[in-house]
Coordinates of C-alpha atoms and ligand atoms in Angstrom, one line a residue:
M15 CA -18.4 4.4 20.6
P16 CA -17.0 7.4 18.7
V17 CA -13.3 7.9 18.6
S18 CA -11.7 11.3 18.5
G19 CA -8.5 13.1 18.9
A20 CA -6.5 16.2 18.1
C21 CA -3.0 17.6 17.6
L22 CA -1.3 19.6 20.3
C23 CA -2.6 23.0 19.2
G24 CA -6.1 21.7 18.4
A25 CA -6.2 22.9 14.8
V26 CA -6.5 19.4 13.4
R27 CA -9.1 17.1 14.9
F28 CA -10.4 13.7 13.8
E29 CA -13.4 11.6 14.5
A30 CA -14.2 8.0 13.6
A31 CA -17.6 6.3 14.1
V32 CA -15.9 3.0 14.7
P33 CA -13.1 1.8 16.8
P34 CA -9.7 1.0 15.2
R35 CA -9.3 -2.3 13.5
R36 CA -6.1 -2.8 15.4
V37 CA -3.4 -0.9 17.3
T38 CA 0.2 -1.7 16.6
H39 CA 3.6 -0.7 18.1
C40 CA 5.9 0.0 15.1
H41 CA 9.6 -0.1 15.9
C42 CA 10.9 0.9 12.4
E43 CA 13.4 3.7 12.2
M44 CA 11.2 5.8 9.9
C45 CA 8.3 5.8 12.4
R46 CA 10.8 6.6 15.2
K47 CA 12.1 9.7 13.3
A48 CA 8.7 10.8 12.1
T49 CA 7.2 10.8 15.6
G50 CA 10.3 11.5 17.6
A51 CA 9.3 8.8 20.0
A52 CA 11.0 5.6 21.0
V53 CA 8.2 3.6 19.5
A54 CA 5.3 4.7 17.3
T55 CA 1.9 3.3 18.1
F56 CA -0.6 3.6 15.4
A57 CA -4.3 2.7 15.2
T58 CA -5.5 1.3 11.9
F59 CA -8.8 2.6 10.4
E60 CA -10.7 2.4 7.2
S61 CA -9.9 5.8 5.6
S62 CA -13.6 6.2 4.7
K63 CA -14.6 6.0 8.4
V64 CA -12.4 8.9 9.5
R65 CA -13.4 12.6 9.3
W66 CA -10.8 15.4 9.7
S67 CA -11.6 18.9 10.8
C68 CA -9.1 20.0 8.2
D69 CA -6.8 17.9 6.1
P70 CA -3.4 17.1 7.8
A71 CA -0.4 18.5 5.9
R72 CA 1.5 15.7 4.4
Y73 CA 4.8 14.7 2.9
D74 CA 6.2 11.6 1.2
S75 CA 8.4 9.7 3.7
S76 CA 9.3 7.1 1.1
D77 CA 8.2 5.8 -2.3
R78 CA 5.3 4.0 -0.7
G79 CA 4.5 6.0 2.5
W80 CA 3.4 9.4 3.5
R81 CA 3.1 11.2 6.9
G82 CA 0.5 13.6 8.1
Y83 CA 1.1 16.4 10.5
C84 CA -0.5 19.6 11.8
P85 CA 0.5 22.5 9.6
K86 CA 0.4 24.8 12.7
C87 CA 2.0 23.0 15.5
G88 CA 3.8 20.1 13.7
S89 CA 2.3 17.3 15.7
S90 CA 2.7 14.0 14.0
L91 CA -0.8 12.7 13.2
C92 CA -0.9 9.8 10.9
F93 CA 0.7 7.5 8.3
G94 CA -0.5 6.3 5.0
Y95 CA 0.7 3.5 2.8
K96 CA 0.2 4.3 -0.8
P97 CA -0.5 0.8 -2.0
R98 CA -3.4 0.6 0.6
P99 CA -5.1 4.0 0.4
E100 CA -8.3 2.5 1.9
R101 CA -6.5 2.4 5.3
I102 CA -5.0 5.1 7.5
Y103 CA -2.9 4.7 10.6
I104 CA -3.5 7.4 13.2
A105 CA -1.0 8.0 16.0
I106 CA -2.4 6.8 19.3
G107 CA -0.8 9.7 21.1
I108 CA -3.3 12.2 19.5
F109 CA -6.3 10.3 20.7
D110 CA -8.6 12.0 23.3
N111 CA -8.9 8.6 25.1
P112 CA -5.9 6.4 24.2
G113 CA -6.3 4.3 27.3
E114 CA -9.4 2.7 25.7
F115 CA -7.4 1.3 22.8
P116 CA -4.5 -0.9 24.0
A117 CA -2.1 -2.2 21.4
G118 CA -2.4 -5.8 20.2
F119 CA 0.7 -6.2 18.1
H120 CA 4.3 -5.3 17.3
D121 CA 5.7 -4.5 13.9
N122 CA 9.3 -4.4 12.9
R123 CA 10.4 -5.8 16.2
G124 CA 13.9 -6.4 14.8
S125 CA 14.5 -2.7 14.9
K126 CA 13.3 -2.2 18.5
I127 CA 15.5 -0.1 20.8
D128 CA 17.2 -2.6 23.2
W129 CA 16.3 -0.8 26.4
L130 CA 12.6 -0.3 25.4
H131 CA 10.2 -2.7 27.0
V132 CA 6.5 -2.2 26.3
D133 CA 3.9 -4.9 25.9
D134 CA 6.7 -7.5 25.3
H135 CA 4.1 -10.3 25.4
L136 CA 2.2 -9.1 22.3
P137 CA 2.7 -11.0 19.0
D138 CA 4.0 -9.7 15.7
V139 CA 1.4 -8.2 13.4
P140 CA -0.1 -10.6 10.9
Q141 CA 1.1 -9.8 7.4
G142 CA -1.2 -8.8 4.7
Ligands
LIG126 ZN1 -1.7 21.5 15.7
LIG127 ZN1 7.1 2.0 11.2

């Protein structure tokens, strides 16, 4: 089942031939600020399995991380962790069919906004 998605203006599209390895709600402050959302939900892929219609613009969000966004409309697209370049984390909100890929985990639950309740029954993401 191919997976696809695009930014708000459509300038940047992605396709993946395989479904994400996992989908995770991240509650850290950096993801919150980078996406503007109360929680950032990212789908983990092998970088080599993802094709972009044009490369997302990117900036370093920390020593170890970078964020990808559309250079035209500014949509937040993805996150990369420099020590693990073989993986890329794509924002579920840009998927064409996000309903088909429910989250399985939470990350950084200690930073979660108190009033936010989404998939509270899911476990914390396994480390490593
Ligand atoms: Zn765009
Ligand atoms: Zn995060």
